[in-house]
JSON list of C-alpha atoms in Angstrom, two decimals:
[
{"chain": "A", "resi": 1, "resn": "UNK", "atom": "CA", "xyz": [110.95, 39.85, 68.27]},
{"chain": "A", "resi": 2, "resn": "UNK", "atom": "CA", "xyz": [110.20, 39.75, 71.90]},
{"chain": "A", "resi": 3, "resn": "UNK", "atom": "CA", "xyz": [110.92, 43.45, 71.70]},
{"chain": "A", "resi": 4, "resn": "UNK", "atom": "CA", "xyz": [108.08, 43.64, 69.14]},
{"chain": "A", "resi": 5, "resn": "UNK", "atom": "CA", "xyz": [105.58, 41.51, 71.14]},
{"chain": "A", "resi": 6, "resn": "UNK", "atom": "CA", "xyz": [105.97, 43.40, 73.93]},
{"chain": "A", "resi": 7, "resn": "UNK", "atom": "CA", "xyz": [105.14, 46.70, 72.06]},
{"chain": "A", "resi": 8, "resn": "UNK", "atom": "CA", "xyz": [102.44, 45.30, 70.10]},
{"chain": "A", "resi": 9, "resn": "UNK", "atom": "CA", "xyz": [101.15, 44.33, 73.51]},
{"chain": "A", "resi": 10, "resn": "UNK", "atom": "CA", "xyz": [101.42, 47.45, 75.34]},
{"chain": "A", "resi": 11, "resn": "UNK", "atom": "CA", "xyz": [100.17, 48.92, 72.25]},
{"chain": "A", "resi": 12, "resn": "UNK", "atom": "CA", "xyz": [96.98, 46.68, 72.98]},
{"chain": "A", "resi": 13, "resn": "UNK", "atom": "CA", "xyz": [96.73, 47.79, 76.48]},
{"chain": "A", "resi": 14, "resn": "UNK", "atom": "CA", "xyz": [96.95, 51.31, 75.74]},
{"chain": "A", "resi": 15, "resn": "UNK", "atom": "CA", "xyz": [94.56, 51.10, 73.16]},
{"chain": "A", "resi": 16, "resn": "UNK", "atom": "CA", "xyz": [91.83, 48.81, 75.69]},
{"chain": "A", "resi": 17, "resn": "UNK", "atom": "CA", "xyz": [92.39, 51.36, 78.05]},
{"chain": "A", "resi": 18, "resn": "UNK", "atom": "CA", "xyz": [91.48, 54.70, 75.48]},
{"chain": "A", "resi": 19, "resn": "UNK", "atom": "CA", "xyz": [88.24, 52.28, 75.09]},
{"chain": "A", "resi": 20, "resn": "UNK", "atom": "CA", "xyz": [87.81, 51.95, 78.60]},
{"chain": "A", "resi": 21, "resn": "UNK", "atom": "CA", "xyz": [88.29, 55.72, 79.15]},
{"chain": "A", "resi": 22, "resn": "UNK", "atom": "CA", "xyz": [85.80, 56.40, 76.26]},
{"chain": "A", "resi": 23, "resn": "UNK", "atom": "CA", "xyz": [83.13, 53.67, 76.95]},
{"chain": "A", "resi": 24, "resn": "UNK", "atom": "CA", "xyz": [83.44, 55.51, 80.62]},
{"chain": "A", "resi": 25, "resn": "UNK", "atom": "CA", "xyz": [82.97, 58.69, 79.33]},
{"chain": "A", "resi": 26, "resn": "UNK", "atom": "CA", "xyz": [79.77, 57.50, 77.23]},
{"chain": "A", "resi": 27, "resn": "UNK", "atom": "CA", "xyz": [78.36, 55.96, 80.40]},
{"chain": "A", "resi": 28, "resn": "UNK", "atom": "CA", "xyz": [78.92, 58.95, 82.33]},
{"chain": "A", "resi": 29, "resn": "UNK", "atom": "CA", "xyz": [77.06, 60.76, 79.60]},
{"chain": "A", "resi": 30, "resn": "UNK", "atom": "CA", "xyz": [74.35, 58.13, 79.76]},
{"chain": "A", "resi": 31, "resn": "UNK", "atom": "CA", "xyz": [74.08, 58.51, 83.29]},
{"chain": "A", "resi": 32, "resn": "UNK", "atom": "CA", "xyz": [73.36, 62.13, 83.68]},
{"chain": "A", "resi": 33, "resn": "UNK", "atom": "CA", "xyz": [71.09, 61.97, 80.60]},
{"chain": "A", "resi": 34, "resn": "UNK", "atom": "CA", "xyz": [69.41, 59.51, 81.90]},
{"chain": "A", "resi": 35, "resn": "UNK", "atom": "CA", "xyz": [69.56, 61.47, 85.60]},
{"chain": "A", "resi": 36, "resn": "UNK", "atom": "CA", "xyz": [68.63, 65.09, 83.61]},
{"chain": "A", "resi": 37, "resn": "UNK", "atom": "CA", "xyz": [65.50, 63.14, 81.68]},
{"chain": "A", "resi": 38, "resn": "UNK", "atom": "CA", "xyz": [64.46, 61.58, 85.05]},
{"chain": "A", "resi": 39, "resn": "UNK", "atom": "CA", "xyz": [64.11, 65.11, 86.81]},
{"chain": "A", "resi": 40, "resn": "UNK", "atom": "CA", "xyz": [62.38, 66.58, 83.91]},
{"chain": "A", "resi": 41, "resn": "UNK", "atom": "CA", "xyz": [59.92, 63.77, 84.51]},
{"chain": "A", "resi": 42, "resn": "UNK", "atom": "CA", "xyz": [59.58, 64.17, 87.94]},
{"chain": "A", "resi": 43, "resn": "UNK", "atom": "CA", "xyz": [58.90, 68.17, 87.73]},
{"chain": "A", "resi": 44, "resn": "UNK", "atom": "CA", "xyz": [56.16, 67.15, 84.76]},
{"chain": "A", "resi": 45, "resn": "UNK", "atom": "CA", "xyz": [54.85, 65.10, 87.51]},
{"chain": "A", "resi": 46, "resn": "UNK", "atom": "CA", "xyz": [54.29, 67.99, 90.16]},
{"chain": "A", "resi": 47, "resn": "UNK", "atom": "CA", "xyz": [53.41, 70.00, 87.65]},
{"chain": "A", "resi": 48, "resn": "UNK", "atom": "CA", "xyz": [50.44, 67.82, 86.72]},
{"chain": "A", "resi": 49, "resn": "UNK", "atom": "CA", "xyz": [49.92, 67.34, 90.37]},
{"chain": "A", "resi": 50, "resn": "UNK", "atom": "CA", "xyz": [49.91, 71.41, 91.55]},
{"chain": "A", "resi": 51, "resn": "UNK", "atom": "CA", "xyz": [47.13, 71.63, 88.12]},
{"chain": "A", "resi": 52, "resn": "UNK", "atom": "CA", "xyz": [45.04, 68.66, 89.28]},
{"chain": "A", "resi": 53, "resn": "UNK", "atom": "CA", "xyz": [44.79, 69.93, 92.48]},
{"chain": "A", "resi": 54, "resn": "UNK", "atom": "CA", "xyz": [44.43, 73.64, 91.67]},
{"chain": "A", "resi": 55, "resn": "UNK", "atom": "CA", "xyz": [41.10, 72.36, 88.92]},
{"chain": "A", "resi": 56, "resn": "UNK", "atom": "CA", "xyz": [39.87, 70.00, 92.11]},
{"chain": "A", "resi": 57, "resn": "UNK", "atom": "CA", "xyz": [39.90, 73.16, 94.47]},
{"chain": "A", "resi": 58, "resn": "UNK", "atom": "CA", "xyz": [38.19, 75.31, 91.86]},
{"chain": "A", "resi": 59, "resn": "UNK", "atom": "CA", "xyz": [35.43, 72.33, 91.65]},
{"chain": "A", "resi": 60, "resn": "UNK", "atom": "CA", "xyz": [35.19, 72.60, 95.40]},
{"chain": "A", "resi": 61, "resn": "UNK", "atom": "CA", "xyz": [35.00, 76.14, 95.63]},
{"chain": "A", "resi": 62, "resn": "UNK", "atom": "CA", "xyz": [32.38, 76.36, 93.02]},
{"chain": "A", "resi": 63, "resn": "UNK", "atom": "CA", "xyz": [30.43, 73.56, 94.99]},
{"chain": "A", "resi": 64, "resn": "UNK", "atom": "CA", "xyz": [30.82, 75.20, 98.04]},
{"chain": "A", "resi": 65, "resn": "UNK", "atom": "CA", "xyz": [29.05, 78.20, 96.69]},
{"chain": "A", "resi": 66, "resn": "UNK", "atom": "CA", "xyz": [26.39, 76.25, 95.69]},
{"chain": "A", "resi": 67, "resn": "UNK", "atom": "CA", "xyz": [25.93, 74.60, 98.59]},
{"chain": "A", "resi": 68, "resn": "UNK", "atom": "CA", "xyz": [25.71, 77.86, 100.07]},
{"chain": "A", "resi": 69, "resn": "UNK", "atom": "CA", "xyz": [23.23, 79.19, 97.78]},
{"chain": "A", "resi": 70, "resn": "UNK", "atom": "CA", "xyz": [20.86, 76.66, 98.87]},
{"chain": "A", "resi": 71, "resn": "UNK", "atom": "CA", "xyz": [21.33, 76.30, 101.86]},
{"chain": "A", "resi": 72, "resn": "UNK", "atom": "CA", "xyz": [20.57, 79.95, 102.27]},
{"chain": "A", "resi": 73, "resn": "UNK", "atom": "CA", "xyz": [17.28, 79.11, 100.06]},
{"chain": "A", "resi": 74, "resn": "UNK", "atom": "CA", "xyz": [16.05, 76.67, 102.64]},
{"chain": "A", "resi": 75, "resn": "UNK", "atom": "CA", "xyz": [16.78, 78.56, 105.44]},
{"chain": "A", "resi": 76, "resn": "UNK", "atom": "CA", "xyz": [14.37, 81.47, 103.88]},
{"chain": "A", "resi": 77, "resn": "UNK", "atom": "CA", "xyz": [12.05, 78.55, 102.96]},
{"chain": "A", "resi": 78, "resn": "UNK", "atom": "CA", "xyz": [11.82, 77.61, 106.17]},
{"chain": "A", "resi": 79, "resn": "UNK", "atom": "CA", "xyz": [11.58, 80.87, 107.80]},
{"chain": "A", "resi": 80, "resn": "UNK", "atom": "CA", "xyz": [8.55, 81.51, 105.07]},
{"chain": "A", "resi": 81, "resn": "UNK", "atom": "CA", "xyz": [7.03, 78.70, 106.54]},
{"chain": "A", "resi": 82, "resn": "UNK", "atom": "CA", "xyz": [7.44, 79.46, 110.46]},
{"chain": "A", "resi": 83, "resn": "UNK", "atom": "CA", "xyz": [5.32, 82.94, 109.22]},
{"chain": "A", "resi": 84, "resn": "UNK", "atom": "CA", "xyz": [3.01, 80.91, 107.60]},
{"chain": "A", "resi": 85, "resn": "UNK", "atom": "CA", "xyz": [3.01, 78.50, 110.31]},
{"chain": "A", "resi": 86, "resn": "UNK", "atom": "CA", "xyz": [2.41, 81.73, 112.97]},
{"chain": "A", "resi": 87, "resn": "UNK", "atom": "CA", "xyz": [-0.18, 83.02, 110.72]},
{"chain": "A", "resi": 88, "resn": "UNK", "atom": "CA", "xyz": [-2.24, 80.44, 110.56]},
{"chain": "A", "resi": 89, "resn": "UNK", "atom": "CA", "xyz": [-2.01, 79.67, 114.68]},
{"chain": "A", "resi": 90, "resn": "UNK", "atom": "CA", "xyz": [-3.13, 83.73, 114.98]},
{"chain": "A", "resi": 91, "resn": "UNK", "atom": "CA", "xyz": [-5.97, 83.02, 112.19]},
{"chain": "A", "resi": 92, "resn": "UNK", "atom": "CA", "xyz": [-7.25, 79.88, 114.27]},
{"chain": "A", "resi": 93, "resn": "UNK", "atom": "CA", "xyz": [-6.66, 81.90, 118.20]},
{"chain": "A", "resi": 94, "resn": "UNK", "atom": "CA", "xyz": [-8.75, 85.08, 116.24]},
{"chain": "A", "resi": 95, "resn": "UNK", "atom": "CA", "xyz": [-11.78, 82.51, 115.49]},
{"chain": "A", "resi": 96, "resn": "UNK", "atom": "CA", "xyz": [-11.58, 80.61, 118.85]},
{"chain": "A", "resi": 97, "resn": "UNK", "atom": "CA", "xyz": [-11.82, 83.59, 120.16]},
{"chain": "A", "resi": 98, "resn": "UNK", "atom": "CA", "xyz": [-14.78, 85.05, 118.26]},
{"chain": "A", "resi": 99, "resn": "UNK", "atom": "CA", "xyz": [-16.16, 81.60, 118.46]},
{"chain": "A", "resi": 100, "resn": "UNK", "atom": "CA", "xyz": [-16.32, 81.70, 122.26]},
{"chain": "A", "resi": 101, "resn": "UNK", "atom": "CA", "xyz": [-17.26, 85.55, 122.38]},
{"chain": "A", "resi": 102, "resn": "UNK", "atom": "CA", "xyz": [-20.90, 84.32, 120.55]},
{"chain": "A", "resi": 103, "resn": "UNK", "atom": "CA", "xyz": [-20.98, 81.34, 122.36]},
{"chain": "A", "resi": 104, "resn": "UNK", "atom": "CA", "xyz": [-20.77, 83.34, 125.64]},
{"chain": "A", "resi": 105, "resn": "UNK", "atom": "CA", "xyz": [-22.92, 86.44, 123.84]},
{"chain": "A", "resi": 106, "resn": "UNK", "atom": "CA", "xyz": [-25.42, 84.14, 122.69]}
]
């Protein structure tokens, strides 16, 4: 009988211990699925990242070219003006001048 107990017991133990081993092995198997889906997250994450940043630098681009486009519009504005500008000085010197020609003539 105490022949039997111990048995049955050590049949317990053995069979705790094939649990153990198996609830282990379904943690460890948790663990790196868990581990494997965490990764795949993380690349997602750069992914989405690299393509934000890639759209924001092809938004800056494009304004930067547009920014240049005007900018090169003013400059030619202004440059229209400063021959306008040296025009009108040359119109004004051309008078004064004929101006003071009949004043002296006269």
């Amino acid at each position: 009988e105490a022949q039997a107990a111990e048995s049955a017991h050590a049949q317990g133990l053995a069979a705790a211990a094939a649990e153990r081993r198996a609830v282990d092995a379904q943690l460890g198997a948790a663990q790196r699925a868990f581990r494997a889906d965490r990764l795949e997250l993380v690349r997602r994450a750069e992914q989405q990242v690299e393509e934000a940043a890639e759209s924001i630098r092809g938004v800056l681009v494009k304004r930067e070219g547009e920014h240049r486009l005007r900018l090169a519009a003013v400059e030619q504005e202004l440059d229209a003006t400063r021959q306008a500008l040296a025009d009108v000085e040359a119109a004004v010197r051309a008078q004064s001048s004929a101006l003071l020609s009949e004043l002296s003539d006269g």
